[in-house]
Short mmCIF file of C-alpha atoms in Angstrom, two decimals:
data_model
loop_
_atom_site.label_atom_id
_atom_site.label_comp_id
_atom_site.label_asym_id
_atom_site.label_seq_id
_atom_site.Cartn_x
_atom_site.Cartn_y
_atom_site.Cartn_z
CA UNK T 26 34.47 -83.10 32.48
CA UNK T 27 34.40 -80.20 30.35
CA UNK T 28 31.41 -78.16 29.70
CA UNK T 29 32.27 -76.80 25.97
CA UNK T 30 31.15 -79.91 24.27
CA UNK T 31 28.63 -82.40 24.42
CA UNK T 32 30.03 -85.77 25.58
CA UNK T 33 28.11 -88.41 23.23
CA UNK T 34 28.41 -86.04 20.29
CA UNK T 35 32.32 -85.61 20.46
CA UNK T 36 32.49 -89.63 20.81
CA UNK T 37 30.87 -89.45 17.26
CA UNK T 38 32.86 -86.38 16.13
CA UNK T 39 29.99 -83.90 16.38
CA UNK T 40 30.31 -80.74 18.17
CA UNK T 41 27.29 -79.44 19.86
CA UNK T 42 26.93 -77.30 22.56
CA UNK T 43 25.67 -78.81 25.90
CA UNK T 44 22.77 -77.61 27.61
CA UNK T 45 22.72 -80.27 30.53
CA UNK T 46 24.63 -82.04 32.73
CA UNK T 47 23.92 -85.76 34.22
CA UNK T 48 24.83 -85.98 37.78
CA UNK T 49 24.97 -89.68 37.80
CA UNK T 50 26.77 -90.17 34.36
CA UNK T 51 28.93 -87.07 35.15
CA UNK T 52 28.83 -86.00 31.55
CA UNK T 53 27.48 -82.96 29.34
CA UNK T 54 24.61 -83.23 26.95
CA UNK T 55 23.03 -81.28 24.38
CA UNK T 56 19.52 -80.88 23.85
CA UNK T 57 18.88 -83.80 21.51
CA UNK T 58 20.78 -86.27 23.95
CA UNK T 59 19.37 -85.20 26.53
CA UNK T 60 15.97 -86.05 25.34
CA UNK T 61 17.33 -89.55 24.60
CA UNK T 62 19.16 -89.72 28.08
CA UNK T 63 15.51 -89.24 29.67
CA UNK T 64 13.70 -91.82 27.93
CA UNK T 65 16.55 -94.57 27.63
CA UNK T 66 15.87 -97.11 30.56
CA UNK T 67 19.14 -97.11 32.32
CA UNK T 68 19.37 -93.56 32.41
CA UNK T 69 15.71 -92.05 32.57
CA UNK T 70 15.97 -91.82 36.55
CA UNK T 71 18.91 -89.85 36.24
CA UNK T 72 18.82 -86.00 37.30
CA UNK T 73 19.87 -83.65 34.58
CA UNK T 74 21.33 -80.01 35.66
CA UNK T 75 21.06 -76.96 33.37
CA UNK T 76 24.63 -76.72 32.40
CA UNK T 77 24.73 -73.22 33.27
CA UNK T 78 24.51 -74.09 37.14
CA UNK T 79 27.04 -76.89 36.89
CA UNK T 80 29.95 -75.98 39.14
CA UNK T 81 33.05 -75.45 36.78
CA UNK T 82 35.35 -78.08 39.07
CA UNK T 83 33.39 -80.77 40.22
CA UNK T 84 34.26 -84.51 40.64
CA UNK T 85 31.63 -86.76 42.31
CA UNK T 86 32.60 -90.45 41.59
CA UNK T 87 36.11 -90.56 40.43
CA UNK T 88 37.61 -91.59 43.60
CA UNK T 89 40.23 -94.07 43.15
CA UNK T 90 43.31 -95.77 44.95
CA UNK T 91 46.46 -93.80 44.86
CA UNK T 92 48.28 -96.74 46.07
CA UNK T 93 47.02 -99.64 43.50
CA UNK T 94 47.45 -97.74 40.11
CA UNK T 95 44.13 -95.57 40.74
CA UNK T 96 41.85 -98.77 40.77
CA UNK T 97 38.42 -97.85 41.72
CA UNK T 98 37.11 -98.12 45.13
CA UNK T 99 34.81 -101.10 45.17
CA UNK T 100 34.38 -102.02 48.93
CA UNK T 101 33.98 -100.37 52.29
CA UNK T 102 35.76 -101.79 55.62
CA UNK T 103 33.40 -100.92 58.75
CA UNK T 104 36.02 -101.79 61.10
CA UNK T 105 38.74 -99.79 59.38
CA UNK T 106 36.20 -97.04 58.18
CA UNK T 107 37.86 -97.03 55.13
CA UNK T 108 37.42 -97.26 51.31
CA UNK T 109 39.13 -100.06 49.80
CA UNK T 110 39.87 -101.25 46.21
CA UNK T 111 40.17 -104.87 45.03
CA UNK T 112 44.07 -104.90 45.91
CA UNK T 113 43.44 -103.11 49.30
CA UNK T 114 40.66 -105.56 50.24
CA UNK T 115 43.37 -108.72 49.47
CA UNK T 116 46.46 -106.98 50.98
CA UNK T 117 45.26 -105.06 54.14
CA UNK T 118 41.59 -106.21 54.96
CA UNK T 119 41.49 -110.16 54.19
CA UNK T 120 41.06 -110.85 57.86
CA UNK T 121 38.56 -108.20 58.15
CA UNK T 122 34.52 -109.85 58.21
CA UNK T 123 32.90 -106.32 58.18
CA UNK T 124 33.17 -105.38 54.33
CA UNK T 125 30.63 -104.55 51.82
CA UNK T 126 30.55 -103.56 48.51
CA UNK T 127 30.21 -99.31 47.92
CA UNK T 128 26.93 -99.88 46.33
CA UNK T 129 25.61 -101.61 49.48
CA UNK T 130 27.37 -99.31 52.02
CA UNK T 131 25.95 -96.04 50.30
CA UNK T 132 22.38 -97.19 50.53
CA UNK T 133 20.42 -94.50 52.86
CA UNK T 134 23.65 -92.46 53.33
CA UNK T 135 21.74 -89.08 52.11
CA UNK T 136 19.36 -89.56 55.06
CA UNK T 137 22.08 -90.46 57.56
CA UNK T 138 23.54 -87.95 60.35
CA UNK T 139 27.33 -88.63 58.83
CA UNK T 140 26.04 -87.27 55.46
CA UNK T 141 23.91 -84.29 56.97
CA UNK T 142 27.14 -83.83 59.35
CA UNK T 143 29.46 -83.37 56.42
CA UNK T 144 26.94 -80.79 54.52
CA UNK T 145 26.54 -78.87 57.51
CA UNK T 146 30.46 -79.08 58.03
CA UNK T 147 31.01 -77.89 54.43
CA UNK T 148 28.32 -74.94 54.91
CA UNK T 149 29.89 -74.09 57.97
CA UNK T 150 33.57 -73.84 56.51
CA UNK T 151 32.19 -71.94 53.60
CA UNK T 152 30.43 -69.47 55.81
CA UNK T 153 33.21 -69.26 58.49
CA UNK T 154 35.66 -68.58 55.13
CA UNK T 155 33.83 -65.87 54.37
CA UNK T 156 33.38 -64.66 57.62
CA UNK T 157 36.91 -64.75 58.49
CA UNK T 158 37.98 -63.18 54.78
CA UNK T 159 35.34 -60.30 55.81
CA UNK T 160 37.01 -60.08 59.29
CA UNK T 161 40.42 -60.09 58.05
CA UNK T 162 39.52 -57.17 55.30
CA UNK T 163 37.47 -55.16 58.02
CA UNK T 164 40.70 -55.79 60.63
CA UNK T 165 43.21 -54.35 57.65
CA UNK T 166 41.18 -51.31 56.87
CA UNK T 167 40.42 -51.04 60.99
CA UNK T 168 44.46 -51.10 61.46
CA UNK T 169 45.50 -48.96 58.61
CA UNK T 170 43.01 -46.18 60.28
CA UNK T 171 44.37 -46.87 63.70
CA UNK T 172 48.00 -46.68 62.37
CA UNK T 173 47.22 -43.30 60.84
CA UNK T 174 45.61 -42.15 64.13
CA UNK T 175 48.75 -43.19 66.01
CA UNK T 176 51.14 -41.54 63.48
CA UNK T 177 48.97 -38.36 64.02
CA UNK T 178 49.24 -38.65 67.84
CA UNK T 179 53.03 -39.44 67.68
CA UNK T 180 53.36 -36.12 65.26
CA UNK T 181 51.24 -34.22 68.11
CA UNK T 182 53.53 -35.39 70.85
CA UNK T 183 56.54 -34.36 68.76
CA UNK T 184 55.13 -31.11 67.98
CA UNK T 185 54.40 -30.22 71.54
CA UNK T 186 57.96 -31.52 72.68
CA UNK T 187 59.76 -29.21 69.95
CA UNK T 188 57.43 -26.53 71.23
CA UNK T 189 58.33 -27.10 74.68
CA UNK T 190 62.18 -27.53 73.87
CA UNK T 191 61.92 -24.34 71.96
CA UNK T 192 60.47 -22.43 74.94
CA UNK T 193 63.30 -23.67 77.14
CA UNK T 194 65.99 -22.95 74.52
CA UNK T 195 64.18 -19.24 74.45
CA UNK T 196 64.84 -19.13 78.39
CA UNK T 197 68.28 -20.00 77.89
CA UNK T 198 69.29 -17.57 75.30
CA UNK T 199 67.67 -14.92 77.71
CA UNK T 200 69.59 -16.02 80.48
CA UNK T 201 72.94 -16.19 78.31
CA UNK T 202 72.22 -12.49 77.26
CA UNK T 203 71.57 -11.36 80.72
CA UNK T 204 75.00 -13.32 81.78
CA UNK T 205 76.87 -11.93 79.08
CA UNK T 206 75.96 -8.46 79.31
CA UNK T 207 76.55 -8.48 82.64
CA UNK T 208 80.06 -9.63 82.33
CA UNK T 209 80.77 -7.51 79.45
CA UNK T 210 79.11 -4.15 81.11
CA UNK T 211 81.56 -5.15 84.40
CA UNK T 212 84.59 -5.33 82.24
CA UNK T 213 83.86 -2.31 80.15
CA UNK T 214 83.39 -0.19 83.40
CA UNK T 215 86.84 -1.63 84.61
CA UNK T 216 88.35 -0.77 81.46
CA UNK T 217 86.88 2.75 81.89
CA UNK T 218 88.52 2.97 85.42
CA UNK T 219 91.60 1.54 84.49
CA UNK T 220 91.85 4.30 81.65
CA UNK T 221 91.02 6.97 84.06
CA UNK T 222 94.02 5.96 86.52
CA UNK T 223 96.26 5.55 83.22
CA UNK T 224 95.62 8.90 82.18
CA UNK T 225 96.04 10.50 85.95
CA UNK T 226 99.37 8.36 86.29
CA UNK T 227 100.96 9.40 82.96
CA UNK T 228 100.13 13.27 84.04
CA UNK T 229 101.89 12.51 87.32
CA UNK T 230 104.82 10.55 85.72
CA UNK T 231 105.42 13.43 83.12
CA UNK T 232 105.60 15.76 86.10
CA UNK T 233 108.10 13.64 88.25
CA UNK T 234 110.18 12.86 85.16
CA UNK T 235 110.36 16.69 84.59
CA UNK T 236 111.50 17.33 88.21
CA UNK T 237 113.86 14.29 88.30
CA UNK T 238 115.54 15.20 85.09
CA UNK T 239 115.43 19.14 85.09
CA UNK T 240 114.21 20.42 88.21
CA UNK T 241 115.76 21.32 91.89
CA UNK T 242 115.67 19.45 95.27
CA UNK T 243 113.10 21.55 96.50
CA UNK T 244 110.71 21.06 93.44
CA UNK T 245 111.25 17.17 93.93
CA UNK T 246 110.61 17.68 97.56
CA UNK T 247 107.43 19.71 96.83
CA UNK T 248 106.15 17.40 94.21
CA UNK T 249 106.29 14.21 96.77
CA UNK T 250 104.50 15.93 99.18
CA UNK T 251 101.99 17.80 97.00
CA UNK T 252 101.01 14.57 94.86
CA UNK T 253 101.30 12.08 98.10
CA UNK T 254 97.64 11.74 98.31
CA UNK T 255 96.65 11.56 94.85
CA UNK T 256 99.37 8.78 94.43
CA UNK T 257 98.17 6.93 97.42
CA UNK T 258 94.36 7.30 96.10
CA UNK T 259 95.84 5.68 92.40
CA UNK T 260 97.54 3.05 94.58
CA UNK T 261 94.55 2.14 96.27
CA UNK T 262 92.33 2.16 93.11
CA UNK T 263 94.64 0.02 91.31
CA UNK T 264 94.84 -2.29 94.19
CA UNK T 265 91.08 -2.68 94.63
CA UNK T 266 90.51 -3.72 90.83
CA UNK T 267 93.76 -5.93 91.05
CA UNK T 268 92.01 -7.67 94.08
CA UNK T 269 88.64 -7.95 92.77
CA UNK T 270 89.27 -9.03 88.98
CA UNK T 271 88.46 -12.32 87.98
CA UNK T 272 88.15 -14.16 84.63
CA UNK T 273 84.89 -15.32 84.07
CA UNK T 274 83.61 -18.11 81.26
CA UNK T 275 80.25 -18.82 80.27
CA UNK T 276 79.18 -22.17 79.02
CA UNK T 277 76.12 -24.45 78.59
CA UNK T 278 75.68 -26.65 81.38
CA UNK T 279 74.16 -29.84 79.44
CA UNK T 280 74.88 -32.22 82.28
CA UNK T 281 71.31 -32.16 83.80
CA UNK T 282 69.27 -31.64 80.73
CA UNK T 283 71.06 -34.54 78.87
CA UNK T 284 70.42 -36.88 82.21
CA UNK T 285 66.61 -35.81 82.09
CA UNK T 286 66.37 -36.20 78.31
CA UNK T 287 68.44 -39.48 78.19
CA UNK T 288 66.21 -40.75 80.92
CA UNK T 289 62.95 -40.15 78.84
CA UNK T 290 63.32 -43.78 77.51
CA UNK T 291 60.03 -43.49 75.84
CA UNK T 292 56.95 -41.50 75.01
CA UNK T 293 54.49 -44.31 74.46
CA UNK T 294 54.09 -47.97 73.29
CA UNK T 295 52.24 -49.71 70.59
CA UNK T 296 50.00 -52.35 72.14
CA UNK T 297 48.45 -54.94 70.35
CA UNK T 298 45.07 -56.08 71.63
CA UNK T 299 43.44 -59.63 70.87
CA UNK T 300 39.64 -59.25 70.33
CA UNK T 301 37.29 -62.20 69.71
CA UNK T 302 36.96 -63.38 66.18
CA UNK T 303 35.13 -66.20 64.14
CA UNK T 304 38.15 -68.31 64.64
CA UNK T 305 37.33 -69.87 67.89
CA UNK T 306 33.74 -70.20 67.00
CA UNK T 307 34.85 -72.20 63.85
CA UNK T 308 37.20 -74.46 66.11
CA UNK T 309 34.50 -75.45 68.67
CA UNK T 310 31.91 -76.04 65.61
CA UNK T 311 34.20 -78.19 63.36
CA UNK T 312 35.74 -80.26 66.39
CA UNK T 313 32.19 -80.85 67.14
CA UNK T 314 31.25 -81.99 63.33
CA UNK T 315 34.22 -83.99 63.35
CA UNK T 316 33.49 -85.97 66.02
CA UNK T 317 29.70 -86.40 64.86
CA UNK T 318 31.07 -87.22 61.45
CA UNK T 319 33.47 -90.24 62.07
CA UNK T 320 31.92 -91.37 65.46
CA UNK T 321 28.43 -91.77 64.51
CA UNK T 322 27.04 -94.95 66.25
CA UNK T 323 23.84 -95.09 64.42
CA UNK T 324 25.01 -94.89 61.09
CA UNK T 325 27.92 -97.05 61.86
CA UNK T 326 25.49 -99.90 63.31
CA UNK T 327 23.50 -99.62 60.39
CA UNK T 328 26.49 -100.56 58.31
CA UNK T 329 27.23 -103.51 60.36
CA UNK T 330 23.95 -104.83 59.89
CA UNK T 331 24.37 -104.75 55.79
CA UNK T 332 27.78 -106.37 56.05
CA UNK T 333 27.95 -109.41 53.78
CA UNK T 334 31.24 -111.64 52.92
CA UNK T 335 33.19 -110.24 49.94
CA UNK T 336 33.67 -112.74 47.22
#
């Protein structure tokens, strides 16, 4: 029912704002109509609620059979624990002996354990949904904070790893410089010695060229014997350099570091840990209530005592 208009007034083409709502009739009433409603014999026992506290979406008695053109439920089958319309009673419950009208079956229902359990179940579901919603919102906030903390920790590990790698790189650069300088220094020393040998040898060559082309036999004889020791020394020096000369190369040996780095498959793991929530409590509670709601022997036996043959 809508709350915007008084139902009796609307039926008379009037437009009055409702102030009350009749729970039994399920209709909105203006102040004038509510006063008439309270004094009429058929409705004087009806309870009127302030329209402001009436729930927006409420449907108490409009329960109809979806299998038979929305016929109203008029009977209740105790054997099958189900509501029946007239057609249901004929088609599916003709042989059932424990059938009664809804009016008879509903007597005392508010004080029955089934109704109490249903109310408790509704309250419990609402309480649990609120609890679970709060729990999920809290979880979302907590996970966001934890994720940020983990990101900060990962960045810290990354920075520490980079700092350590930079330190190792610095050691490699220093070692590279030492080895390079040693090789270059040795090579330059050899070059200097070769230049000295070359200079002395050229001087001797000039002397022997002059003697060979323009000198006498005596001068040639004297030159051979006079420079024999120097020439032998030059030969020894160049021989020593030749024997000791090796070609060197420098390169970065990445085999061991690469294997070490590749062997590090992970610097950590992201683990999810399950913690108790209201969900488990809700399952235990709701299962218990369902059992009580549909298997309450006291209420079902009380219904059987009310059974009368259907017309």
